[in-house]
Amino acid sequence: MAEWVCRALRDGALEGEHAPALTIKDSIVSPLGFQVFGHVLSQLSTNISAGKSQSRGLVLVAFSRSPLYYVNLLKRRGLDNSSQQRIQILDCYTDPLGWREGLVECGSAKNLPHEVYKAASVCRNVKDVDTLLSSIISLGEGLVGQGKVSFSVAIDSVNEMSRHATLSSVSGLLNNLRCCEQISSIFWFFHADLCEERVAAVIEYMSSMVASIEPLIPFTNGHRGNSENLSLAEQNFTQGKFHVRCKRRNGRVRVMFEEIHVGQSGISFTSPSSEDGVINQVNQALLPKVQFNLQLSEKEKNDRAKVVLPFEHQGNGKPVQIYDGRKSLMDSKYEAAPASTVNPNTNDESSKGEIIYFRDSEDEMPDSDEDPDDDLDI
Amino acid sequence: MEQGGGLLDEALGDLSRRVVLLEDCVDTSAAFVLHHILKRSLSQPPHSTSNAVVFVAFAHPFSHYDRILRRLGCNLAAQRDNNRFFFLDMLMDCPDEGKNSDCGLIALYGKIQKTISALAQENNCVTVMIDDISLMEVAAKGSTNLVLDFLHYCHTLISESGCSLIMLNHKDIYSGTAKPTLILQMEYLADILIRAEPLATGLASDVHGQLTVKNRGIYDGHEGSRNKVSNFQFKVKENGVEYFYPGSKT
């Protein structure tokens, strides 16, 4: 299903539609969202560099990690420098408020001697959302040129953006990006518990797909992990539920989910195993709250499994008897005999209803030498 | 039974390029962990590069830390003279306070950056320590955003010069406040979270509290460390701290 999401971003926007937008969100109990963001980023970058996607370039707006981090991340995922030509990074990480520039200007500090990724263009005032928008679009146009060719946009932290700007300007930026004709797809990441519920709702409304990462087994007391459930906390570092809610064009909402595992080898998505009962939990969570019971209890399920349907073999040791029309009436009489010996006193045989059925297939056996289809006129 | 931080060091692992958050509460102070990391950062590492510490103190004067570290076997005054310990006393010197809207935090960042860039040329591994964030918030006139901006800039130093950032904050002063809180932001920022809590079962004479260390693994290709959550108890003594697993103390 993660693949499905990546495919949707790869395929891009239809003519006259807004670009598909993916929100990735997580919370502190299951902080795997950034790994998912990195996965989607590398998948889309691979598709773009292979020329398989609608977009021909990617603009990454880096708020929470340095551009060098992303360059190394993509390198680890098999994208070398030449493949990364199709990716432009807007650096909102190194100097988002212009502190460094101010310090260098007044001579109280100099730039660090260490290697800083030079290819990125630096944004020194993230509070100015309009300039941010125009630099994203101009970076994209620099990649693909003006015209019909489109590019994708990734934003690694909406939290950081909304910390510096008002909700209306952030949502304005996201909306303008979606509406932009040259943008083929867009995705962003945020921590849901770092912003108010209404902010999260606004951001989710603007996306066509919402991928949320939740703990595999939620804490029972609804509280964050304390020292009592260490193993649970440890498990939530590496595993989680990956919920995807997508809105179709006709308004239909589809909900899917998978399990995420993060390990030494990277991130992997597996379809949930029904044996551990997780699927039932999800089904229950997805069902609307109604007054009557749509779910069977464990006992009811067992009882239902015990009911023997009339066409099933009884499997109780007796020879299986299915009437095939070839038995003579004598047989059926013989069959009925033991019943009468068991209950000799009951004389209600006559009151029993009986259907005697003769199969009519015996009157007309197909001739072996005759082609059954010879009257077909082809 | 461990003396001298064996269990703690094992849970922390390598601290370079990492953000460590210490969370404590009124009942159980985590200051001893800060002192332990300070001592550890200053002690000579096995490899050739020498370590240095930039200490931003909002809570106590130099003499306080000097006295404690001397008991642990580390002479801060000597380290300061050797240019390996840089003490920024924010109690005494708040130069621009009241003048600028940034409450002197930009100037403070400038000082840290200057120190680190000078040290980085000598191939030092620098640890930046802040004691503590709640008082920095007070210095920033309660502006959470300003503190977060400052921490973000400190974070950029990590990715550029390979230093590490250790910060202390009090969890209980944020309890009951509406979300989102500063402490949650800091937990997201941290690679290693150390939480000091009193025992759930109440007071005990020979156990002073428990530490929970959540160490987020690094996965960068060939070398990576595993996610690890460890929990152990401690007893603070005159010249050190004793760490032991729950139930192992007789």
PDB file of N, CA and C in Angstrom, chain A residues 26-28 31 63-64 66 76 92-100 103 108-114 116 160 163-164 191 193-195 224-225 227-228 230 233-234 237-238 262-264, chain B residues 105-106 109-110 113-114 117 120-121 145-146 148-150 152-153 155-157 159-161 171 179-180 184-185 187-188 195 197 200 210 212 214 216 219-221 224 226-229 231:
ATOM      1  N   ASP A  26       2.775  11.656  12.208  1.00  0.00           N
ATOM      2  CA  ASP A  26       3.016  10.691  13.281  1.00  0.00           C
ATOM      3  C   ASP A  26       2.856  11.403  14.622  1.00  0.00           C
ATOM      4  N   SER A  27       3.136  10.690  15.689  1.00  0.00           N
ATOM      5  CA  SER A  27       3.067  11.296  17.019  1.00  0.00           C
ATOM      6  C   SER A  27       4.219  10.721  17.840  1.00  0.00           C
ATOM      7  N   ILE A  28       4.415  11.263  19.025  1.00  0.00           N
ATOM      8  CA  ILE A  28       5.605  10.889  19.789  1.00  0.00           C
ATOM      9  C   ILE A  28       5.573   9.412  20.218  1.00  0.00           C
ATOM     10  N   PRO A  31       7.165   7.435  16.632  1.00  0.00           N
ATOM     11  CA  PRO A  31       7.824   8.477  15.843  1.00  0.00           C
ATOM     12  C   PRO A  31       8.557   7.949  14.609  1.00  0.00           C
ATOM     13  N   PHE A  63      13.460  21.733   6.136  1.00  0.00           N
ATOM     14  CA  PHE A  63      13.343  22.536   7.351  1.00  0.00           C
ATOM     15  C   PHE A  63      14.047  21.879   8.525  1.00  0.00           C
ATOM     16  N   SER A  64      13.947  20.561   8.615  1.00  0.00           N
ATOM     17  CA  SER A  64      14.379  19.903   9.846  1.00  0.00           C
ATOM     18  C   SER A  64      15.689  19.133   9.715  1.00  0.00           C
ATOM     19  N   SER A  66      19.581  18.881   7.407  1.00  0.00           N
ATOM     20  CA  SER A  66      20.433  19.636   6.508  1.00  0.00           C
ATOM     21  C   SER A  66      20.378  19.038   5.096  1.00  0.00           C
ATOM     22  N   ARG A  76      22.530   6.691  -0.249  1.00  0.00           N
ATOM     23  CA  ARG A  76      22.392   5.349   0.353  1.00  0.00           C
ATOM     24  C   ARG A  76      21.317   4.536  -0.341  1.00  0.00           C
ATOM     25  N   CYS A  92      16.038  25.531   4.148  1.00  0.00           N
ATOM     26  CA  CYS A  92      15.426  26.373   5.181  1.00  0.00           C
ATOM     27  C   CYS A  92      15.929  25.924   6.549  1.00  0.00           C
ATOM     28  N   TYR A  93      16.977  25.101   6.549  1.00  0.00           N
ATOM     29  CA  TYR A  93      17.482  24.525   7.800  1.00  0.00           C
ATOM     30  C   TYR A  93      18.665  25.313   8.343  1.00  0.00           C
ATOM     31  N   THR A  94      19.624  25.615   7.480  1.00  0.00           N
ATOM     32  CA  THR A  94      20.898  26.152   7.955  1.00  0.00           C
ATOM     33  C   THR A  94      20.745  27.527   8.603  1.00  0.00           C
ATOM     34  N   ASP A  95      19.961  28.382   7.994  1.00  0.00           N
ATOM     35  CA  ASP A  95      19.850  29.738   8.540  1.00  0.00           C
ATOM     36  C   ASP A  95      18.433  30.271   8.322  1.00  0.00           C
ATOM     37  N   PRO A  96      17.439  29.687   9.005  1.00  0.00           N
ATOM     38  CA  PRO A  96      16.048  30.035   8.677  1.00  0.00           C
ATOM     39  C   PRO A  96      15.658  31.460   9.048  1.00  0.00           C
ATOM     40  N   LEU A  97      16.363  32.062   9.999  1.00  0.00           N
ATOM     41  CA  LEU A  97      15.957  33.390  10.453  1.00  0.00           C
ATOM     42  C   LEU A  97      17.041  34.435  10.200  1.00  0.00           C
ATOM     43  N   GLY A  98      18.074  34.033   9.492  1.00  0.00           N
ATOM     44  CA  GLY A  98      19.118  34.993   9.155  1.00  0.00           C
ATOM     45  C   GLY A  98      20.049  35.346  10.313  1.00  0.00           C
ATOM     46  N   TRP A  99      20.055  34.544  11.370  1.00  0.00           N
ATOM     47  CA  TRP A  99      20.935  34.818  12.523  1.00  0.00           C
ATOM     48  C   TRP A  99      22.400  34.771  12.090  1.00  0.00           C
ATOM     49  N   ARG A 100      22.728  33.729  11.339  1.00  0.00           N
ATOM     50  CA  ARG A 100      24.135  33.530  10.948  1.00  0.00           C
ATOM     51  C   ARG A 100      24.631  34.665  10.087  1.00  0.00           C
ATOM     52  N   LEU A 103      25.267  37.606  12.132  1.00  0.00           N
ATOM     53  CA  LEU A 103      26.484  37.478  12.951  1.00  0.00           C
ATOM     54  C   LEU A 103      27.733  37.648  12.094  1.00  0.00           C
ATOM     55  N   SER A 108      30.975  39.142  14.399  1.00  0.00           N
ATOM     56  CA  SER A 108      31.156  38.415  15.651  1.00  0.00           C
ATOM     57  C   SER A 108      31.298  36.912  15.427  1.00  0.00           C
ATOM     58  N   ALA A 109      31.080  36.465  14.224  1.00  0.00           N
ATOM     59  CA  ALA A 109      31.282  35.034  13.951  1.00  0.00           C
ATOM     60  C   ALA A 109      31.623  34.870  12.491  1.00  0.00           C
ATOM     61  N   LYS A 110      32.302  33.792  12.216  1.00  0.00           N
ATOM     62  CA  LYS A 110      32.546  33.497  10.808  1.00  0.00           C
ATOM     63  C   LYS A 110      31.939  32.151  10.474  1.00  0.00           C
ATOM     64  N   ASN A 111      31.822  31.924   9.205  1.00  0.00           N
ATOM     65  CA  ASN A 111      31.189  30.674   8.805  1.00  0.00           C
ATOM     66  C   ASN A 111      32.033  29.484   9.207  1.00  0.00           C
ATOM     67  N   LEU A 112      31.358  28.415   9.498  1.00  0.00           N
ATOM     68  CA  LEU A 112      32.074  27.220   9.926  1.00  0.00           C
ATOM     69  C   LEU A 112      32.928  26.679   8.790  1.00  0.00           C
ATOM     70  N   PRO A 113      34.101  26.201   9.131  1.00  0.00           N
ATOM     71  CA  PRO A 113      34.988  25.736   8.072  1.00  0.00           C
ATOM     72  C   PRO A 113      34.528  24.434   7.430  1.00  0.00           C
ATOM     73  N   HIS A 114      33.630  23.716   8.107  1.00  0.00           N
ATOM     74  CA  HIS A 114      33.277  22.401   7.580  1.00  0.00           C
ATOM     75  C   HIS A 114      32.451  22.496   6.302  1.00  0.00           C
ATOM     76  N   VAL A 116      29.762  22.494   3.788  1.00  0.00           N
ATOM     77  CA  VAL A 116      28.321  22.686   3.756  1.00  0.00           C
ATOM     78  C   VAL A 116      27.899  22.432   2.323  1.00  0.00           C
ATOM     79  N   GLU A 160       7.655  23.143  11.518  1.00  0.00           N
ATOM     80  CA  GLU A 160       8.621  24.236  11.555  1.00  0.00           C
ATOM     81  C   GLU A 160       8.071  25.435  10.795  1.00  0.00           C
ATOM     82  N   ARG A 163       5.435  27.161  12.753  1.00  0.00           N
ATOM     83  CA  ARG A 163       5.970  27.839  13.932  1.00  0.00           C
ATOM     84  C   ARG A 163       6.378  29.271  13.576  1.00  0.00           C
ATOM     85  N   HIS A 164       6.772  29.462  12.340  1.00  0.00           N
ATOM     86  CA  HIS A 164       7.246  30.785  11.933  1.00  0.00           C
ATOM     87  C   HIS A 164       6.181  31.613  11.237  1.00  0.00           C
ATOM     88  N   HIS A 191       4.397  16.378  12.663  1.00  0.00           N
ATOM     89  CA  HIS A 191       4.064  15.676  13.898  1.00  0.00           C
ATOM     90  C   HIS A 191       2.690  16.184  14.348  1.00  0.00           C
ATOM     91  N   ASP A 193       0.976  15.760  17.041  1.00  0.00           N
ATOM     92  CA  ASP A 193       0.761  16.215  18.412  1.00  0.00           C
ATOM     93  C   ASP A 193       1.483  17.526  18.721  1.00  0.00           C
ATOM     94  N   LEU A 194       2.248  18.021  17.769  1.00  0.00           N
ATOM     95  CA  LEU A 194       2.921  19.297  17.997  1.00  0.00           C
ATOM     96  C   LEU A 194       2.063  20.475  17.556  1.00  0.00           C
ATOM     97  N   CYS A 195       0.975  20.178  16.878  1.00  0.00           N
ATOM     98  CA  CYS A 195       0.128  21.301  16.487  1.00  0.00           C
ATOM     99  C   CYS A 195      -1.289  21.049  16.994  1.00  0.00           C
ATOM    100  N   ARG A 224       1.514   8.317  27.476  1.00  0.00           N
ATOM    101  CA  ARG A 224       2.760   7.985  26.817  1.00  0.00           C
ATOM    102  C   ARG A 224       3.528   6.978  27.652  1.00  0.00           C
ATOM    103  N   GLY A 225       4.424   6.310  26.993  1.00  0.00           N
ATOM    104  CA  GLY A 225       5.114   5.197  27.634  1.00  0.00           C
ATOM    105  C   GLY A 225       5.864   5.608  28.884  1.00  0.00           C
ATOM    106  N   SER A 227       7.931   3.929  32.488  1.00  0.00           N
ATOM    107  CA  SER A 227       8.921   2.881  32.682  1.00  0.00           C
ATOM    108  C   SER A 227       8.297   1.489  32.767  1.00  0.00           C
ATOM    109  N   GLU A 228       6.968   1.426  32.976  1.00  0.00           N
ATOM    110  CA  GLU A 228       6.366   0.098  33.125  1.00  0.00           C
ATOM    111  C   GLU A 228       6.282  -0.657  31.796  1.00  0.00           C
ATOM    112  N   LEU A 230       8.289  -0.731  29.021  1.00  0.00           N
ATOM    113  CA  LEU A 230       9.530  -0.490  28.285  1.00  0.00           C
ATOM    114  C   LEU A 230       9.565  -1.198  26.951  1.00  0.00           C
ATOM    115  N   ALA A 233       7.475   0.453  24.462  1.00  0.00           N
ATOM    116  CA  ALA A 233       8.090   1.674  23.957  1.00  0.00           C
ATOM    117  C   ALA A 233       9.189   1.344  22.960  1.00  0.00           C
ATOM    118  N   GLU A 234       9.946   0.287  23.271  1.00  0.00           N
ATOM    119  CA  GLU A 234      11.035  -0.112  22.383  1.00  0.00           C
ATOM    120  C   GLU A 234      10.486  -0.605  21.050  1.00  0.00           C
ATOM    121  N   PHE A 237       9.494   2.039  18.603  1.00  0.00           N
ATOM    122  CA  PHE A 237      10.577   2.688  17.876  1.00  0.00           C
ATOM    123  C   PHE A 237      10.798   2.033  16.513  1.00  0.00           C
ATOM    124  N   THR A 238      10.463   0.754  16.424  1.00  0.00           N
ATOM    125  CA  THR A 238      10.796   0.017  15.212  1.00  0.00           C
ATOM    126  C   THR A 238       9.578  -0.448  14.420  1.00  0.00           C
ATOM    127  N   VAL A 262      11.044  -0.902  10.912  1.00  0.00           N
ATOM    128  CA  VAL A 262      12.264  -0.161  10.635  1.00  0.00           C
ATOM    129  C   VAL A 262      13.417  -0.933  11.250  1.00  0.00           C
ATOM    130  N   GLY A 263      14.382  -1.257  10.422  1.00  0.00           N
ATOM    131  CA  GLY A 263      15.512  -2.028  10.931  1.00  0.00           C
ATOM    132  C   GLY A 263      16.799  -1.562  10.291  1.00  0.00           C
ATOM    133  N   GLN A 264      17.827  -2.362  10.502  1.00  0.00           N
ATOM    134  CA  GLN A 264      19.141  -2.009   9.969  1.00  0.00           C
ATOM    135  C   GLN A 264      19.093  -1.874   8.450  1.00  0.00           C
TER     136      GLN A 264
ATOM    137  N   LEU B 105      19.707  35.891  22.931  1.00  0.00           N
ATOM    138  CA  LEU B 105      19.949  34.495  22.510  1.00  0.00           C
ATOM    139  C   LEU B 105      20.750  34.423  21.213  1.00  0.00           C
ATOM    140  N   ILE B 106      20.582  35.429  20.349  1.00  0.00           N
ATOM    141  CA  ILE B 106      21.376  35.419  19.109  1.00  0.00           C
ATOM    142  C   ILE B 106      22.850  35.625  19.448  1.00  0.00           C
ATOM    143  N   TYR B 109      24.158  32.435  20.817  1.00  0.00           N
ATOM    144  CA  TYR B 109      24.443  31.492  19.734  1.00  0.00           C
ATOM    145  C   TYR B 109      25.739  31.878  19.028  1.00  0.00           C
ATOM    146  N   GLY B 110      25.912  33.186  18.818  1.00  0.00           N
ATOM    147  CA  GLY B 110      27.130  33.668  18.163  1.00  0.00           C
ATOM    148  C   GLY B 110      28.372  33.252  18.928  1.00  0.00           C
ATOM    149  N   GLN B 113      28.919  29.485  18.484  1.00  0.00           N
ATOM    150  CA  GLN B 113      29.400  29.186  17.128  1.00  0.00           C
ATOM    151  C   GLN B 113      30.875  29.574  16.974  1.00  0.00           C
ATOM    152  N   LYS B 114      31.215  30.732  17.566  1.00  0.00           N
ATOM    153  CA  LYS B 114      32.591  31.212  17.478  1.00  0.00           C
ATOM    154  C   LYS B 114      33.544  30.244  18.176  1.00  0.00           C
ATOM    155  N   SER B 117      33.780  27.025  16.118  1.00  0.00           N
ATOM    156  CA  SER B 117      34.570  27.124  14.885  1.00  0.00           C
ATOM    157  C   SER B 117      36.054  27.255  15.198  1.00  0.00           C
ATOM    158  N   ALA B 120      37.003  23.665  16.179  1.00  0.00           N
ATOM    159  CA  ALA B 120      36.897  22.700  15.086  1.00  0.00           C
ATOM    160  C   ALA B 120      38.170  22.678  14.254  1.00  0.00           C
ATOM    161  N   GLN B 121      38.871  23.828  14.225  1.00  0.00           N
ATOM    162  CA  GLN B 121      40.112  23.871  13.452  1.00  0.00           C
ATOM    163  C   GLN B 121      41.178  22.984  14.089  1.00  0.00           C
ATOM    164  N   ASN B 145       9.019  29.987  21.282  1.00  0.00           N
ATOM    165  CA  ASN B 145       9.487  29.998  19.902  1.00  0.00           C
ATOM    166  C   ASN B 145      10.946  30.417  19.802  1.00  0.00           C
ATOM    167  N   LEU B 146      11.309  31.404  20.636  1.00  0.00           N
ATOM    168  CA  LEU B 146      12.680  31.897  20.614  1.00  0.00           C
ATOM    169  C   LEU B 146      13.648  30.805  21.087  1.00  0.00           C
ATOM    170  N   LEU B 148      13.111  27.614  20.881  1.00  0.00           N
ATOM    171  CA  LEU B 148      13.168  26.590  19.837  1.00  0.00           C
ATOM    172  C   LEU B 148      14.051  27.039  18.677  1.00  0.00           C
ATOM    173  N   ASP B 149      13.985  28.322  18.349  1.00  0.00           N
ATOM    174  CA  ASP B 149      14.862  28.841  17.293  1.00  0.00           C
ATOM    175  C   ASP B 149      16.324  28.663  17.697  1.00  0.00           C
ATOM    176  N   PHE B 150      16.598  28.986  18.952  1.00  0.00           N
ATOM    177  CA  PHE B 150      17.963  28.841  19.457  1.00  0.00           C
ATOM    178  C   PHE B 150      18.413  27.379  19.369  1.00  0.00           C
ATOM    179  N   HIS B 152      17.238  25.110  17.420  1.00  0.00           N
ATOM    180  CA  HIS B 152      17.389  24.737  16.009  1.00  0.00           C
ATOM    181  C   HIS B 152      18.783  25.126  15.502  1.00  0.00           C
ATOM    182  N   TYR B 153      19.204  26.338  15.860  1.00  0.00           N
ATOM    183  CA  TYR B 153      20.528  26.779  15.423  1.00  0.00           C
ATOM    184  C   TYR B 153      21.631  25.930  16.056  1.00  0.00           C
ATOM    185  N   HIS B 155      21.257  22.869  16.717  1.00  0.00           N
ATOM    186  CA  HIS B 155      21.162  21.609  15.968  1.00  0.00           C
ATOM    187  C   HIS B 155      21.941  21.695  14.654  1.00  0.00           C
ATOM    188  N   THR B 156      21.919  22.866  14.036  1.00  0.00           N
ATOM    189  CA  THR B 156      22.663  23.009  12.774  1.00  0.00           C
ATOM    190  C   THR B 156      24.165  22.839  13.012  1.00  0.00           C
ATOM    191  N   LEU B 157      24.612  23.223  14.244  1.00  0.00           N
ATOM    192  CA  LEU B 157      26.036  23.052  14.551  1.00  0.00           C
ATOM    193  C   LEU B 157      26.414  21.576  14.596  1.00  0.00           C
ATOM    194  N   SER B 159      25.106  19.120  12.802  1.00  0.00           N
ATOM    195  CA  SER B 159      25.261  18.511  11.482  1.00  0.00           C
ATOM    196  C   SER B 159      26.498  19.062  10.768  1.00  0.00           C
ATOM    197  N   GLU B 160      26.927  20.248  11.172  1.00  0.00           N
ATOM    198  CA  GLU B 160      28.062  20.822  10.455  1.00  0.00           C
ATOM    199  C   GLU B 160      29.408  20.470  11.069  1.00  0.00           C
ATOM    200  N   SER B 161      29.470  20.551  12.400  1.00  0.00           N
ATOM    201  CA  SER B 161      30.792  20.375  12.989  1.00  0.00           C
ATOM    202  C   SER B 161      30.898  19.106  13.833  1.00  0.00           C
ATOM    203  N   LYS B 171      10.327  18.169  33.501  1.00  0.00           N
ATOM    204  CA  LYS B 171       9.109  17.699  32.846  1.00  0.00           C
ATOM    205  C   LYS B 171       7.851  18.248  33.530  1.00  0.00           C
ATOM    206  N   LYS B 179      -1.490  21.589  24.909  1.00  0.00           N
ATOM    207  CA  LYS B 179      -0.516  21.220  23.886  1.00  0.00           C
ATOM    208  C   LYS B 179      -0.389  22.331  22.858  1.00  0.00           C
ATOM    209  N   PRO B 180       0.667  22.465  22.128  1.00  0.00           N
ATOM    210  CA  PRO B 180       1.901  21.711  22.197  1.00  0.00           C
ATOM    211  C   PRO B 180       2.895  22.368  23.163  1.00  0.00           C
ATOM    212  N   LEU B 184       7.695  18.581  24.536  1.00  0.00           N
ATOM    213  CA  LEU B 184       7.391  17.629  23.462  1.00  0.00           C
ATOM    214  C   LEU B 184       8.249  17.934  22.227  1.00  0.00           C
ATOM    215  N   GLN B 185       8.388  19.221  21.940  1.00  0.00           N
ATOM    216  CA  GLN B 185       9.251  19.628  20.820  1.00  0.00           C
ATOM    217  C   GLN B 185      10.668  19.124  21.035  1.00  0.00           C
ATOM    218  N   GLU B 187      11.583  16.609  22.884  1.00  0.00           N
ATOM    219  CA  GLU B 187      11.651  15.140  22.772  1.00  0.00           C
ATOM    220  C   GLU B 187      11.795  14.715  21.313  1.00  0.00           C
ATOM    221  N   TYR B 188      11.137  15.453  20.424  1.00  0.00           N
ATOM    222  CA  TYR B 188      11.290  15.142  18.998  1.00  0.00           C
ATOM    223  C   TYR B 188      12.700  15.437  18.520  1.00  0.00           C
ATOM    224  N   ARG B 195      15.218  10.006  31.272  1.00  0.00           N
ATOM    225  CA  ARG B 195      14.170  10.502  32.164  1.00  0.00           C
ATOM    226  C   ARG B 195      14.451  10.019  33.576  1.00  0.00           C
ATOM    227  N   GLU B 197      13.018   9.658  37.299  1.00  0.00           N
ATOM    228  CA  GLU B 197      11.733   9.652  37.997  1.00  0.00           C
ATOM    229  C   GLU B 197      11.917   9.049  39.382  1.00  0.00           C
ATOM    230  N   ALA B 200       8.121   4.231  41.446  1.00  0.00           N
ATOM    231  CA  ALA B 200       6.665   4.204  41.414  1.00  0.00           C
ATOM    232  C   ALA B 200       6.104   3.708  42.751  1.00  0.00           C
ATOM    233  N   GLN B 210      14.792   6.208  39.566  1.00  0.00           N
ATOM    234  CA  GLN B 210      15.094   5.367  38.410  1.00  0.00           C
ATOM    235  C   GLN B 210      15.337   6.214  37.171  1.00  0.00           C
ATOM    236  N   THR B 212      15.243   6.156  32.936  1.00  0.00           N
ATOM    237  CA  THR B 212      14.837   5.468  31.709  1.00  0.00           C
ATOM    238  C   THR B 212      15.587   6.131  30.563  1.00  0.00           C
ATOM    239  N   LYS B 214      16.001   6.265  26.591  1.00  0.00           N
ATOM    240  CA  LYS B 214      15.482   5.857  25.280  1.00  0.00           C
ATOM    241  C   LYS B 214      16.491   6.316  24.248  1.00  0.00           C
ATOM    242  N   ARG B 216      17.439   6.344  20.503  1.00  0.00           N
ATOM    243  CA  ARG B 216      17.002   6.098  19.124  1.00  0.00           C
ATOM    244  C   ARG B 216      18.191   5.682  18.288  1.00  0.00           C
ATOM    245  N   TYR B 219      20.436   4.853  11.705  1.00  0.00           N
ATOM    246  CA  TYR B 219      20.539   3.938  10.572  1.00  0.00           C
ATOM    247  C   TYR B 219      21.131   4.711   9.413  1.00  0.00           C
ATOM    248  N   ASP B 220      22.419   4.657   9.286  1.00  0.00           N
ATOM    249  CA  ASP B 220      22.983   5.310   8.099  1.00  0.00           C
ATOM    250  C   ASP B 220      23.881   4.336   7.354  1.00  0.00           C
ATOM    251  N   GLY B 221      23.197   3.508   6.615  1.00  0.00           N
ATOM    252  CA  GLY B 221      23.918   2.593   5.744  1.00  0.00           C
ATOM    253  C   GLY B 221      24.649   1.509   6.493  1.00  0.00           C
ATOM    254  N   GLY B 224      25.172   1.201  12.017  1.00  0.00           N
ATOM    255  CA  GLY B 224      23.934   1.645  12.632  1.00  0.00           C
ATOM    256  C   GLY B 224      23.844   1.112  14.039  1.00  0.00           C
ATOM    257  N   ARG B 226      21.192   0.061  17.278  1.00  0.00           N
ATOM    258  CA  ARG B 226      19.836  -0.417  17.455  1.00  0.00           C
ATOM    259  C   ARG B 226      19.078   0.514  18.401  1.00  0.00           C
ATOM    260  N   ASN B 227      17.777   0.610  18.197  1.00  0.00           N
ATOM    261  CA  ASN B 227      16.954   1.312  19.160  1.00  0.00           C
ATOM    262  C   ASN B 227      16.988   0.558  20.473  1.00  0.00           C
ATOM    263  N   LYS B 228      17.113   1.301  21.552  1.00  0.00           N
ATOM    264  CA  LYS B 228      17.257   0.609  22.828  1.00  0.00           C
ATOM    265  C   LYS B 228      16.546   1.425  23.901  1.00  0.00           C
ATOM    266  N   VAL B 229      15.780   0.749  24.718  1.00  0.00           N
ATOM    267  CA  VAL B 229      15.188   1.410  25.866  1.00  0.00           C
ATOM    268  C   VAL B 229      15.685   0.680  27.100  1.00  0.00           C
ATOM    269  N   ASN B 231      16.193   0.673  31.485  1.00  0.00           N
ATOM    270  CA  ASN B 231      15.677   1.211  32.733  1.00  0.00           C
ATOM    271  C   ASN B 231      16.502   0.654  33.878  1.00  0.00           C
TER     272      ASN B 231
END
